[in-house]
Amino acid sequence: MELIWWIVVIVGCVALAGCVVHALLWPHPVDRQRLRPLANTRRLTRLPEYLRAVRVRTITACLSIALLVTAFAAAVLVTARPMGLPSATQNSEALAPEDIMVCVGAPVSEPAVAATMRYFAQRVTSFGAERIGLTSANRRVVPLTRDYQYAAGQFGAYAQPVEQQDGEPFVAPVSYVDYAENVEDVLALCLTGFPTFDEKTPQRRSLIYVGPQSLPGPGGAQLFTDERVREMAAAAGVQVNVLATDTGGGPLDELARSTGGRSFEAGATVDGQLDDIRDHPPSAASSGDNATRSVETPDVGLVVALLAVVALSLWPVVVRR
């Protein structure tokens, strides 16, 4: 088991220790005016009824302390965001974690790009175990995130007509002297948006490229070649999918096939093509160091905390009976 937020466990242990010290060492003054003098207490304390009452009270106190500590410990564990515990989604292919990078190499005014923005703006809020990001030709618009409301807002904003967009430009206005924008460099920028992009991870990874097979423009130096991009995608375990805004049949089709992705020539049915891509996600690893598991597995902690609270609530009813 691993914990994402170890600091929560440390703070919880310190708080619990403080409560124990306070209960054991803090002086509790006794109001002697409320104490009644009793005679023959030795005889009274030997009565079966008294012994039974003391036994019930002791059991109740011990059980209450145990249940409270159990519920507190389980709540702290869940808050610390555990990974690796048994979970209902542990072996679920549909709910396996996935990183999705939407990579745009065409202007945001392109109909296929606008349709892609609308598609994810409408569907990203229904995601559960996915992280989604958005990269333009020279800018990381949305880093990989599970803040679905934020991501939906960004996708929705860039789905609007250009004249209605009041945020940062989708593509940073940069002029180059001895460099020409090219598809290979755009794809490399998108691939580097995955954490530890130089190695495979338990998360499934998919990249959806929307743009031309090649960018027209004056010749110039480029940073990455087709072969280098293919090597980067293979090393990171990324499935590359392509929605080409120009005629298909270019080098990106081969890149998509080699990574297990799909390639389409974007048309009037962009939503259907994106549905097809999302219906064929990368396969989840099933064994080895890269076995896919739920990012967070709070199920056990939640069940234990719930059972402890329910038992604590029902115990007084059991005692009365």
PDB file of C-alpha atoms in Angstrom:
ATOM      1  CA  MET A   1       0.000   0.000   0.000  1.00  0.00           C
ATOM      2  CA  GLU A   2       1.170   3.527  -0.780  1.00  0.00           C
ATOM      3  CA  LEU A   3      -0.144   6.867   0.446  1.00  0.00           C
ATOM      4  CA  ILE A   4      -0.234  10.037  -1.613  1.00  0.00           C
ATOM      5  CA  TRP A   5      -0.467  12.380   1.397  1.00  0.00           C
ATOM      6  CA  TRP A   6       1.739  10.991   4.189  1.00  0.00           C
ATOM      7  CA  ILE A   7       1.484  14.307   6.032  1.00  0.00           C
ATOM      8  CA  VAL A   8      -2.158  13.528   6.829  1.00  0.00           C
ATOM      9  CA  VAL A   9      -1.135  10.345   8.661  1.00  0.00           C
ATOM     10  CA  ILE A  10       1.522  12.211  10.626  1.00  0.00           C
ATOM     11  CA  VAL A  11      -0.901  14.948  11.656  1.00  0.00           C
ATOM     12  CA  GLY A  12      -3.543  12.349  12.551  1.00  0.00           C
ATOM     13  CA  CYS A  13      -1.138  10.365  14.756  1.00  0.00           C
ATOM     14  CA  VAL A  14      -0.010  13.530  16.542  1.00  0.00           C
ATOM     15  CA  ALA A  15      -3.621  14.579  17.109  1.00  0.00           C
ATOM     16  CA  LEU A  16      -4.559  11.141  18.458  1.00  0.00           C
ATOM     17  CA  ALA A  17      -1.548  11.108  20.774  1.00  0.00           C
ATOM     18  CA  GLY A  18      -2.490  14.569  22.019  1.00  0.00           C
ATOM     19  CA  CYS A  19      -6.015  13.405  22.829  1.00  0.00           C
ATOM     20  CA  VAL A  20      -4.696  10.385  24.759  1.00  0.00           C
ATOM     21  CA  VAL A  21      -2.247  12.517  26.747  1.00  0.00           C
ATOM     22  CA  HIS A  22      -4.983  15.033  27.531  1.00  0.00           C
ATOM     23  CA  ALA A  23      -7.339  12.299  28.729  1.00  0.00           C
ATOM     24  CA  LEU A  24      -4.740  10.574  30.926  1.00  0.00           C
ATOM     25  CA  LEU A  25      -2.695  13.432  32.344  1.00  0.00           C
ATOM     26  CA  TRP A  26      -4.938  16.476  32.377  1.00  0.00           C
ATOM     27  CA  PRO A  27      -6.334  17.033  35.900  1.00  0.00           C
ATOM     28  CA  HIS A  28     -10.078  16.597  36.200  1.00  0.00           C
ATOM     29  CA  PRO A  29     -11.338  18.419  39.316  1.00  0.00           C
ATOM     30  CA  VAL A  30     -14.029  16.611  41.262  1.00  0.00           C
ATOM     31  CA  ASP A  31     -16.947  18.553  42.681  1.00  0.00           C
ATOM     32  CA  ARG A  32     -17.102  17.026  46.141  1.00  0.00           C
ATOM     33  CA  GLN A  33     -20.337  18.843  46.939  1.00  0.00           C
ATOM     34  CA  ARG A  34     -22.140  16.593  44.465  1.00  0.00           C
ATOM     35  CA  LEU A  35     -20.747  13.383  46.006  1.00  0.00           C
ATOM     36  CA  ARG A  36     -23.107  11.627  48.396  1.00  0.00           C
ATOM     37  CA  PRO A  37     -21.672   9.840  51.439  1.00  0.00           C
ATOM     38  CA  LEU A  38     -22.594   6.171  51.416  1.00  0.00           C
ATOM     39  CA  ALA A  39     -22.417   3.559  54.142  1.00  0.00           C
ATOM     40  CA  ASN A  40     -21.662  -0.120  53.699  1.00  0.00           C
ATOM     41  CA  THR A  41     -20.132   0.465  50.273  1.00  0.00           C
ATOM     42  CA  ARG A  42     -18.210  -2.792  50.476  1.00  0.00           C
ATOM     43  CA  ARG A  43     -21.458  -4.738  50.709  1.00  0.00           C
ATOM     44  CA  LEU A  44     -23.003  -2.733  47.892  1.00  0.00           C
ATOM     45  CA  THR A  45     -20.104  -3.314  45.537  1.00  0.00           C
ATOM     46  CA  ARG A  46     -20.463  -7.060  46.005  1.00  0.00           C
ATOM     47  CA  LEU A  47     -24.045  -7.145  44.786  1.00  0.00           C
ATOM     48  CA  PRO A  48     -24.536  -9.011  41.469  1.00  0.00           C
ATOM     49  CA  GLU A  49     -26.463  -6.069  40.041  1.00  0.00           C
ATOM     50  CA  TYR A  50     -23.596  -3.686  40.781  1.00  0.00           C
ATOM     51  CA  LEU A  51     -21.007  -6.055  39.351  1.00  0.00           C
ATOM     52  CA  ARG A  52     -23.107  -6.473  36.216  1.00  0.00           C
ATOM     53  CA  ALA A  53     -23.500  -2.704  35.838  1.00  0.00           C
ATOM     54  CA  VAL A  54     -19.753  -2.165  36.268  1.00  0.00           C
ATOM     55  CA  ARG A  55     -19.002  -4.884  33.733  1.00  0.00           C
ATOM     56  CA  VAL A  56     -21.386  -3.382  31.156  1.00  0.00           C
ATOM     57  CA  ARG A  57     -19.972   0.091  31.713  1.00  0.00           C
ATOM     58  CA  THR A  58     -16.385  -1.141  31.340  1.00  0.00           C
ATOM     59  CA  ILE A  59     -17.200  -3.063  28.166  1.00  0.00           C
ATOM     60  CA  THR A  60     -19.066  -0.058  26.768  1.00  0.00           C
ATOM     61  CA  ALA A  61     -16.166   2.282  27.501  1.00  0.00           C
ATOM     62  CA  CYS A  62     -13.557  -0.054  25.990  1.00  0.00           C
ATOM     63  CA  LEU A  63     -15.682  -0.794  22.928  1.00  0.00           C
ATOM     64  CA  SER A  64     -16.456   2.893  22.389  1.00  0.00           C
ATOM     65  CA  ILE A  65     -12.771   3.792  22.566  1.00  0.00           C
ATOM     66  CA  ALA A  66     -11.848   0.972  20.166  1.00  0.00           C
ATOM     67  CA  LEU A  67     -14.559   1.920  17.662  1.00  0.00           C
ATOM     68  CA  LEU A  68     -13.722   5.622  17.835  1.00  0.00           C
ATOM     69  CA  VAL A  69     -10.018   4.938  17.272  1.00  0.00           C
ATOM     70  CA  THR A  70     -10.857   2.563  14.401  1.00  0.00           C
ATOM     71  CA  ALA A  71     -13.148   5.099  12.736  1.00  0.00           C
ATOM     72  CA  PHE A  72     -10.570   7.860  13.223  1.00  0.00           C
ATOM     73  CA  ALA A  73      -7.732   5.734  11.820  1.00  0.00           C
ATOM     74  CA  ALA A  74      -9.827   4.680   8.816  1.00  0.00           C
ATOM     75  CA  ALA A  75     -10.836   8.294   8.148  1.00  0.00           C
ATOM     76  CA  VAL A  76      -7.195   9.399   8.304  1.00  0.00           C
ATOM     77  CA  LEU A  77      -6.218   6.577   5.941  1.00  0.00           C
ATOM     78  CA  VAL A  78      -8.882   7.563   3.409  1.00  0.00           C
ATOM     79  CA  THR A  79      -7.908  11.239   3.657  1.00  0.00           C
ATOM     80  CA  ALA A  80      -4.292  10.291   2.954  1.00  0.00           C
ATOM     81  CA  ARG A  81      -5.467   8.845  -0.406  1.00  0.00           C
ATOM     82  CA  PRO A  82      -4.209   5.242  -0.311  1.00  0.00           C
ATOM     83  CA  MET A  83      -3.147   3.310  -3.404  1.00  0.00           C
ATOM     84  CA  GLY A  84      -2.795  -0.431  -3.850  1.00  0.00           C
ATOM     85  CA  LEU A  85      -5.537  -1.644  -1.507  1.00  0.00           C
ATOM     86  CA  PRO A  86      -8.294  -3.977  -2.749  1.00  0.00           C
ATOM     87  CA  SER A  87     -10.866  -1.989  -4.680  1.00  0.00           C
ATOM     88  CA  ALA A  88     -14.029  -2.595  -6.649  1.00  0.00           C
ATOM     89  CA  THR A  89     -12.347  -0.887  -9.621  1.00  0.00           C
ATOM     90  CA  GLN A  90      -9.001  -2.668  -9.224  1.00  0.00           C
ATOM     91  CA  ASN A  91      -9.443  -4.950 -12.234  1.00  0.00           C
ATOM     92  CA  SER A  92     -11.979  -2.917 -14.176  1.00  0.00           C
ATOM     93  CA  GLU A  93     -10.743  -2.125 -17.668  1.00  0.00           C
ATOM     94  CA  ALA A  94     -13.393   0.559 -18.099  1.00  0.00           C
ATOM     95  CA  LEU A  95     -12.444   2.340 -14.878  1.00  0.00           C
ATOM     96  CA  ALA A  96      -8.679   1.880 -15.160  1.00  0.00           C
ATOM     97  CA  PRO A  97      -6.850   5.209 -14.925  1.00  0.00           C
ATOM     98  CA  GLU A  98      -6.045   6.864 -18.228  1.00  0.00           C
ATOM     99  CA  ASP A  99      -4.211  10.007 -19.284  1.00  0.00           C
ATOM    100  CA  ILE A 100      -5.666  11.703 -22.367  1.00  0.00           C
ATOM    101  CA  MET A 101      -3.805  14.480 -24.160  1.00  0.00           C
ATOM    102  CA  VAL A 102      -5.720  16.371 -26.841  1.00  0.00           C
ATOM    103  CA  CYS A 103      -3.078  17.657 -29.246  1.00  0.00           C
ATOM    104  CA  VAL A 104      -4.085  20.377 -31.693  1.00  0.00           C
ATOM    105  CA  GLY A 105      -1.874  21.265 -34.642  1.00  0.00           C
ATOM    106  CA  ALA A 106      -4.481  23.281 -36.552  1.00  0.00           C
ATOM    107  CA  PRO A 107      -5.904  26.742 -35.856  1.00  0.00           C
ATOM    108  CA  VAL A 108      -8.690  26.795 -33.293  1.00  0.00           C
ATOM    109  CA  SER A 109     -10.952  28.252 -35.974  1.00  0.00           C
ATOM    110  CA  GLU A 110     -10.741  24.977 -37.923  1.00  0.00           C
ATOM    111  CA  PRO A 111     -14.193  23.269 -37.838  1.00  0.00           C
ATOM    112  CA  ALA A 112     -12.726  19.922 -36.750  1.00  0.00           C
ATOM    113  CA  VAL A 113     -10.867  21.596 -33.879  1.00  0.00           C
ATOM    114  CA  ALA A 114     -13.975  23.470 -32.729  1.00  0.00           C
ATOM    115  CA  ALA A 115     -15.984  20.230 -32.872  1.00  0.00           C
ATOM    116  CA  THR A 116     -13.313  18.461 -30.804  1.00  0.00           C
ATOM    117  CA  MET A 117     -13.414  21.240 -28.202  1.00  0.00           C
ATOM    118  CA  ARG A 118     -17.197  20.999 -27.937  1.00  0.00           C
ATOM    119  CA  TYR A 119     -17.011  17.210 -27.706  1.00  0.00           C
ATOM    120  CA  PHE A 120     -14.713  17.191 -24.685  1.00  0.00           C
ATOM    121  CA  ALA A 121     -16.367  20.202 -23.065  1.00  0.00           C
ATOM    122  CA  GLN A 122     -19.601  18.205 -22.977  1.00  0.00           C
ATOM    123  CA  ARG A 123     -18.134  14.871 -21.877  1.00  0.00           C
ATOM    124  CA  VAL A 124     -15.184  15.614 -19.616  1.00  0.00           C
ATOM    125  CA  THR A 125     -17.375  16.204 -16.554  1.00  0.00           C
ATOM    126  CA  SER A 126     -18.524  12.571 -16.737  1.00  0.00           C
ATOM    127  CA  PHE A 127     -14.963  11.222 -16.484  1.00  0.00           C
ATOM    128  CA  GLY A 128     -14.035   9.225 -13.411  1.00  0.00           C
ATOM    129  CA  ALA A 129     -10.480   7.835 -13.470  1.00  0.00           C
ATOM    130  CA  GLU A 130      -9.085   9.890 -16.346  1.00  0.00           C
ATOM    131  CA  ARG A 131      -6.801  12.881 -16.486  1.00  0.00           C
ATOM    132  CA  ILE A 132      -7.155  15.141 -19.500  1.00  0.00           C
ATOM    133  CA  GLY A 133      -4.915  17.777 -21.010  1.00  0.00           C
ATOM    134  CA  LEU A 134      -4.872  20.109 -23.995  1.00  0.00           C
ATOM    135  CA  THR A 135      -1.835  21.244 -25.991  1.00  0.00           C
ATOM    136  CA  SER A 136      -1.695  23.633 -28.934  1.00  0.00           C
ATOM    137  CA  ALA A 137       1.126  24.067 -31.437  1.00  0.00           C
ATOM    138  CA  ASN A 138       3.319  25.930 -28.931  1.00  0.00           C
ATOM    139  CA  ARG A 139       1.440  26.095 -25.631  1.00  0.00           C
ATOM    140  CA  ARG A 140       0.298  23.740 -22.879  1.00  0.00           C
ATOM    141  CA  VAL A 141      -3.250  25.056 -22.612  1.00  0.00           C
ATOM    142  CA  VAL A 142      -4.453  22.548 -19.984  1.00  0.00           C
ATOM    143  CA  PRO A 143      -1.881  20.401 -18.154  1.00  0.00           C
ATOM    144  CA  LEU A 144      -3.104  16.899 -17.339  1.00  0.00           C
ATOM    145  CA  THR A 145      -5.730  17.307 -14.643  1.00  0.00           C
ATOM    146  CA  ARG A 146      -8.709  15.709 -12.927  1.00  0.00           C
ATOM    147  CA  ASP A 147     -10.273  19.106 -12.322  1.00  0.00           C
ATOM    148  CA  TYR A 148     -13.011  18.334 -14.797  1.00  0.00           C
ATOM    149  CA  GLN A 149     -14.912  21.591 -14.279  1.00  0.00           C
ATOM    150  CA  TYR A 150     -11.800  23.605 -15.103  1.00  0.00           C
ATOM    151  CA  ALA A 151     -10.995  21.440 -18.118  1.00  0.00           C
ATOM    152  CA  ALA A 152     -14.575  21.659 -19.397  1.00  0.00           C
ATOM    153  CA  GLY A 153     -14.443  25.440 -19.061  1.00  0.00           C
ATOM    154  CA  GLN A 154     -11.220  25.650 -21.060  1.00  0.00           C
ATOM    155  CA  PHE A 155     -12.457  23.348 -23.812  1.00  0.00           C
ATOM    156  CA  GLY A 156     -15.747  25.228 -23.941  1.00  0.00           C
ATOM    157  CA  ALA A 157     -14.022  28.613 -24.128  1.00  0.00           C
ATOM    158  CA  TYR A 158     -11.915  27.611 -27.132  1.00  0.00           C
ATOM    159  CA  ALA A 159     -14.936  26.033 -28.817  1.00  0.00           C
ATOM    160  CA  GLN A 160     -16.387  29.530 -29.194  1.00  0.00           C
ATOM    161  CA  PRO A 161     -15.742  31.585 -32.332  1.00  0.00           C
ATOM    162  CA  VAL A 162     -12.341  33.263 -32.203  1.00  0.00           C
ATOM    163  CA  GLU A 163     -13.823  36.755 -31.963  1.00  0.00           C
ATOM    164  CA  GLN A 164     -15.737  35.718 -28.811  1.00  0.00           C
ATOM    165  CA  GLN A 165     -12.704  34.293 -26.994  1.00  0.00           C
ATOM    166  CA  ASP A 166     -11.498  36.700 -24.324  1.00  0.00           C
ATOM    167  CA  GLY A 167      -8.838  34.555 -22.614  1.00  0.00           C
ATOM    168  CA  GLU A 168      -5.263  33.801 -23.553  1.00  0.00           C
ATOM    169  CA  PRO A 169      -4.706  33.031 -27.247  1.00  0.00           C
ATOM    170  CA  PHE A 170      -4.831  29.349 -28.088  1.00  0.00           C
ATOM    171  CA  VAL A 171      -1.470  29.593 -29.846  1.00  0.00           C
ATOM    172  CA  ALA A 172       1.107  31.968 -28.409  1.00  0.00           C
ATOM    173  CA  PRO A 173       2.038  34.686 -30.937  1.00  0.00           C
ATOM    174  CA  VAL A 174       5.689  33.829 -31.503  1.00  0.00           C
ATOM    175  CA  SER A 175       7.755  34.580 -34.613  1.00  0.00           C
ATOM    176  CA  TYR A 176      10.778  32.471 -35.536  1.00  0.00           C
ATOM    177  CA  VAL A 177      13.905  33.389 -37.471  1.00  0.00           C
ATOM    178  CA  ASP A 178      15.395  30.045 -38.473  1.00  0.00           C
ATOM    179  CA  TYR A 179      12.627  27.664 -37.474  1.00  0.00           C
ATOM    180  CA  ALA A 180       9.397  26.520 -39.122  1.00  0.00           C
ATOM    181  CA  GLU A 181       6.560  24.899 -37.204  1.00  0.00           C
ATOM    182  CA  ASN A 182       6.073  21.252 -38.105  1.00  0.00           C
ATOM    183  CA  VAL A 183       3.830  18.397 -37.043  1.00  0.00           C
ATOM    184  CA  GLU A 184       6.642  16.330 -35.540  1.00  0.00           C
ATOM    185  CA  ASP A 185       7.569  19.067 -33.068  1.00  0.00           C
ATOM    186  CA  VAL A 186       3.919  19.599 -32.150  1.00  0.00           C
ATOM    187  CA  LEU A 187       3.519  15.890 -31.414  1.00  0.00           C
ATOM    188  CA  ALA A 188       6.736  15.872 -29.379  1.00  0.00           C
ATOM    189  CA  LEU A 189       5.446  18.807 -27.325  1.00  0.00           C
ATOM    190  CA  CYS A 190       2.217  16.916 -26.684  1.00  0.00           C
ATOM    191  CA  LEU A 191       4.061  13.728 -25.708  1.00  0.00           C
ATOM    192  CA  THR A 192       6.154  15.603 -23.164  1.00  0.00           C
ATOM    193  CA  GLY A 193       2.907  16.629 -21.477  1.00  0.00           C
ATOM    194  CA  PHE A 194       2.690  13.160 -19.921  1.00  0.00           C
ATOM    195  CA  PRO A 195       4.518  12.880 -16.579  1.00  0.00           C
ATOM    196  CA  THR A 196       7.692  10.785 -16.865  1.00  0.00           C
ATOM    197  CA  PHE A 197       7.142  10.721 -20.627  1.00  0.00           C
ATOM    198  CA  ASP A 198      10.387   8.824 -21.176  1.00  0.00           C
ATOM    199  CA  GLU A 199       9.058   5.618 -19.602  1.00  0.00           C
ATOM    200  CA  LYS A 200       5.855   3.612 -19.351  1.00  0.00           C
ATOM    201  CA  THR A 201       3.582   3.981 -16.325  1.00  0.00           C
ATOM    202  CA  PRO A 202       0.620   2.043 -14.872  1.00  0.00           C
ATOM    203  CA  GLN A 203      -1.770   4.627 -16.344  1.00  0.00           C
ATOM    204  CA  ARG A 204      -3.007   4.054 -19.850  1.00  0.00           C
ATOM    205  CA  ARG A 205      -1.992   6.877 -22.162  1.00  0.00           C
ATOM    206  CA  SER A 206      -3.662   8.129 -25.299  1.00  0.00           C
ATOM    207  CA  LEU A 207      -2.956  11.130 -27.492  1.00  0.00           C
ATOM    208  CA  ILE A 208      -5.602  12.509 -29.847  1.00  0.00           C
ATOM    209  CA  TYR A 209      -4.038  14.664 -32.546  1.00  0.00           C
ATOM    210  CA  VAL A 210      -6.299  17.039 -34.480  1.00  0.00           C
ATOM    211  CA  GLY A 211      -4.583  18.818 -37.311  1.00  0.00           C
ATOM    212  CA  PRO A 212      -2.943  18.461 -40.717  1.00  0.00           C
ATOM    213  CA  GLN A 213      -0.610  15.654 -41.697  1.00  0.00           C
ATOM    214  CA  SER A 214       1.993  18.324 -42.440  1.00  0.00           C
ATOM    215  CA  LEU A 215       2.248  22.049 -41.757  1.00  0.00           C
ATOM    216  CA  PRO A 216       2.878  24.162 -44.859  1.00  0.00           C
ATOM    217  CA  GLY A 217       5.415  26.899 -44.540  1.00  0.00           C
ATOM    218  CA  PRO A 218       8.970  27.936 -45.363  1.00  0.00           C
ATOM    219  CA  GLY A 219      11.625  25.355 -44.717  1.00  0.00           C
ATOM    220  CA  GLY A 220      13.553  25.585 -41.487  1.00  0.00           C
ATOM    221  CA  ALA A 221      15.202  23.593 -38.779  1.00  0.00           C
ATOM    222  CA  GLN A 222      13.015  21.136 -36.918  1.00  0.00           C
ATOM    223  CA  LEU A 223      13.737  19.546 -33.566  1.00  0.00           C
ATOM    224  CA  PHE A 224      12.213  16.088 -34.026  1.00  0.00           C
ATOM    225  CA  THR A 225      11.901  13.625 -36.884  1.00  0.00           C
ATOM    226  CA  ASP A 226       9.182  11.063 -37.629  1.00  0.00           C
ATOM    227  CA  GLU A 227      11.362   8.282 -36.281  1.00  0.00           C
ATOM    228  CA  ARG A 228      12.155  10.155 -33.073  1.00  0.00           C
ATOM    229  CA  VAL A 229       8.476  10.864 -32.415  1.00  0.00           C
ATOM    230  CA  ARG A 230       7.657   7.193 -32.983  1.00  0.00           C
ATOM    231  CA  GLU A 231      10.375   6.208 -30.508  1.00  0.00           C
ATOM    232  CA  MET A 232       9.051   8.673 -27.916  1.00  0.00           C
ATOM    233  CA  ALA A 233       5.510   7.329 -28.253  1.00  0.00           C
ATOM    234  CA  ALA A 234       6.711   3.734 -27.914  1.00  0.00           C
ATOM    235  CA  ALA A 235       8.916   4.521 -24.905  1.00  0.00           C
ATOM    236  CA  ALA A 236       6.061   6.292 -23.116  1.00  0.00           C
ATOM    237  CA  GLY A 237       3.486   3.656 -24.057  1.00  0.00           C
ATOM    238  CA  VAL A 238       1.230   6.244 -25.711  1.00  0.00           C
ATOM    239  CA  GLN A 239      -1.528   5.304 -28.125  1.00  0.00           C
ATOM    240  CA  VAL A 240      -1.596   7.979 -30.848  1.00  0.00           C
ATOM    241  CA  ASN A 241      -4.895   8.703 -32.607  1.00  0.00           C
ATOM    242  CA  VAL A 242      -5.222  11.070 -35.547  1.00  0.00           C
ATOM    243  CA  LEU A 243      -8.018  13.282 -36.847  1.00  0.00           C
ATOM    244  CA  ALA A 244      -6.443  14.707 -40.001  1.00  0.00           C
ATOM    245  CA  THR A 245      -7.829  18.028 -41.184  1.00  0.00           C
ATOM    246  CA  ASP A 246      -6.318  17.482 -44.630  1.00  0.00           C
ATOM    247  CA  THR A 247      -6.129  14.494 -46.939  1.00  0.00           C
ATOM    248  CA  GLY A 248      -5.274  11.284 -45.124  1.00  0.00           C
ATOM    249  CA  GLY A 249      -2.587   8.807 -46.020  1.00  0.00           C
ATOM    250  CA  GLY A 250       0.330  10.717 -44.531  1.00  0.00           C
ATOM    251  CA  PRO A 251       3.021   9.636 -42.060  1.00  0.00           C
ATOM    252  CA  LEU A 252       0.707  10.120 -39.091  1.00  0.00           C
ATOM    253  CA  ASP A 253      -1.454   7.209 -40.239  1.00  0.00           C
ATOM    254  CA  GLU A 254       1.530   4.897 -39.856  1.00  0.00           C
ATOM    255  CA  LEU A 255       2.278   6.380 -36.417  1.00  0.00           C
ATOM    256  CA  ALA A 256      -1.297   5.699 -35.320  1.00  0.00           C
ATOM    257  CA  ARG A 257      -1.183   2.099 -36.570  1.00  0.00           C
ATOM    258  CA  SER A 258       2.173   1.399 -34.924  1.00  0.00           C
ATOM    259  CA  THR A 259       0.895   2.567 -31.526  1.00  0.00           C
ATOM    260  CA  GLY A 260      -2.452   0.770 -31.699  1.00  0.00           C
ATOM    261  CA  GLY A 261      -4.416   3.945 -32.401  1.00  0.00           C
ATOM    262  CA  ARG A 262      -6.920   4.955 -35.042  1.00  0.00           C
ATOM    263  CA  SER A 263      -6.673   7.445 -37.872  1.00  0.00           C
ATOM    264  CA  PHE A 264      -9.486   9.345 -39.588  1.00  0.00           C
ATOM    265  CA  GLU A 265      -9.870  12.113 -42.071  1.00  0.00           C
ATOM    266  CA  ALA A 266     -11.903  14.661 -40.113  1.00  0.00           C
ATOM    267  CA  GLY A 267     -15.252  15.344 -41.692  1.00  0.00           C
ATOM    268  CA  ALA A 268     -18.780  16.184 -40.659  1.00  0.00           C
ATOM    269  CA  THR A 269     -18.897  13.310 -38.154  1.00  0.00           C
ATOM    270  CA  VAL A 270     -16.112  14.363 -35.790  1.00  0.00           C
ATOM    271  CA  ASP A 271     -18.193  13.361 -32.757  1.00  0.00           C
ATOM    272  CA  GLY A 272     -18.639   9.856 -34.132  1.00  0.00           C
ATOM    273  CA  GLN A 273     -14.945   9.559 -34.936  1.00  0.00           C
ATOM    274  CA  LEU A 274     -14.020  10.685 -31.425  1.00  0.00           C
ATOM    275  CA  ASP A 275     -16.527   8.201 -29.997  1.00  0.00           C
ATOM    276  CA  ASP A 276     -14.798   5.479 -32.002  1.00  0.00           C
ATOM    277  CA  ILE A 277     -11.422   6.542 -30.608  1.00  0.00           C
ATOM    278  CA  ARG A 278     -12.735   6.641 -27.034  1.00  0.00           C
ATOM    279  CA  ASP A 279     -14.391   3.235 -27.517  1.00  0.00           C
ATOM    280  CA  HIS A 280     -10.973   1.747 -28.320  1.00  0.00           C
ATOM    281  CA  PRO A 281      -8.689   3.009 -25.534  1.00  0.00           C
ATOM    282  CA  PRO A 282      -5.221   1.602 -24.976  1.00  0.00           C
ATOM    283  CA  SER A 283      -5.167  -1.769 -23.267  1.00  0.00           C
ATOM    284  CA  ALA A 284      -4.534  -1.825 -19.540  1.00  0.00           C
ATOM    285  CA  ALA A 285      -1.467  -3.706 -18.330  1.00  0.00           C
ATOM    286  CA  SER A 286      -2.390  -6.857 -16.431  1.00  0.00           C
ATOM    287  CA  SER A 287       0.860  -7.969 -14.820  1.00  0.00           C
ATOM    288  CA  GLY A 288       4.371  -6.925 -13.973  1.00  0.00           C
ATOM    289  CA  ASP A 289       5.605  -3.618 -12.693  1.00  0.00           C
ATOM    290  CA  ASN A 290       3.281  -1.728 -15.021  1.00  0.00           C
ATOM    291  CA  ALA A 291       0.096  -3.479 -13.888  1.00  0.00           C
ATOM    292  CA  THR A 292      -2.799  -1.087 -13.997  1.00  0.00           C
ATOM    293  CA  ARG A 293      -4.454  -0.328 -10.716  1.00  0.00           C
ATOM    294  CA  SER A 294      -6.843   2.262  -9.448  1.00  0.00           C
ATOM    295  CA  VAL A 295      -5.102   5.544  -8.746  1.00  0.00           C
ATOM    296  CA  GLU A 296      -6.778   5.686  -5.349  1.00  0.00           C
ATOM    297  CA  THR A 297      -8.294   2.753  -3.455  1.00  0.00           C
ATOM    298  CA  PRO A 298     -10.245   4.132  -0.482  1.00  0.00           C
ATOM    299  CA  ASP A 299     -12.873   1.359  -0.490  1.00  0.00           C
ATOM    300  CA  VAL A 300     -11.495  -0.629   2.458  1.00  0.00           C
ATOM    301  CA  GLY A 301     -10.987   2.439   4.637  1.00  0.00           C
ATOM    302  CA  LEU A 302     -14.453   3.779   3.897  1.00  0.00           C
ATOM    303  CA  VAL A 303     -16.111   0.445   4.697  1.00  0.00           C
ATOM    304  CA  VAL A 304     -14.186   0.079   7.973  1.00  0.00           C
ATOM    305  CA  ALA A 305     -15.008   3.638   9.049  1.00  0.00           C
ATOM    306  CA  LEU A 306     -18.679   3.178   8.170  1.00  0.00           C
ATOM    307  CA  LEU A 307     -18.940  -0.122  10.054  1.00  0.00           C
ATOM    308  CA  ALA A 308     -17.249   1.386  13.112  1.00  0.00           C
ATOM    309  CA  VAL A 309     -19.635   4.344  13.184  1.00  0.00           C
ATOM    310  CA  VAL A 310     -22.689   2.108  12.694  1.00  0.00           C
ATOM    311  CA  ALA A 311     -21.548  -0.245  15.470  1.00  0.00           C
ATOM    312  CA  LEU A 312     -20.934   2.718  17.774  1.00  0.00           C
ATOM    313  CA  SER A 313     -24.423   4.031  17.055  1.00  0.00           C
ATOM    314  CA  LEU A 314     -26.163   0.681  17.621  1.00  0.00           C
ATOM    315  CA  TRP A 315     -24.294  -0.366  20.770  1.00  0.00           C
ATOM    316  CA  PRO A 316     -26.503   1.675  23.187  1.00  0.00           C
ATOM    317  CA  VAL A 317     -29.566  -0.092  21.748  1.00  0.00           C
ATOM    318  CA  VAL A 318     -27.942  -3.474  22.371  1.00  0.00           C
ATOM    319  CA  VAL A 319     -27.036  -2.512  25.946  1.00  0.00           C
ATOM    320  CA  ARG A 320     -30.591  -1.432  26.781  1.00  0.00           C
ATOM    321  CA  ARG A 321     -31.933  -4.784  25.662  1.00  0.00           C
TER     322      ARG A 321
END
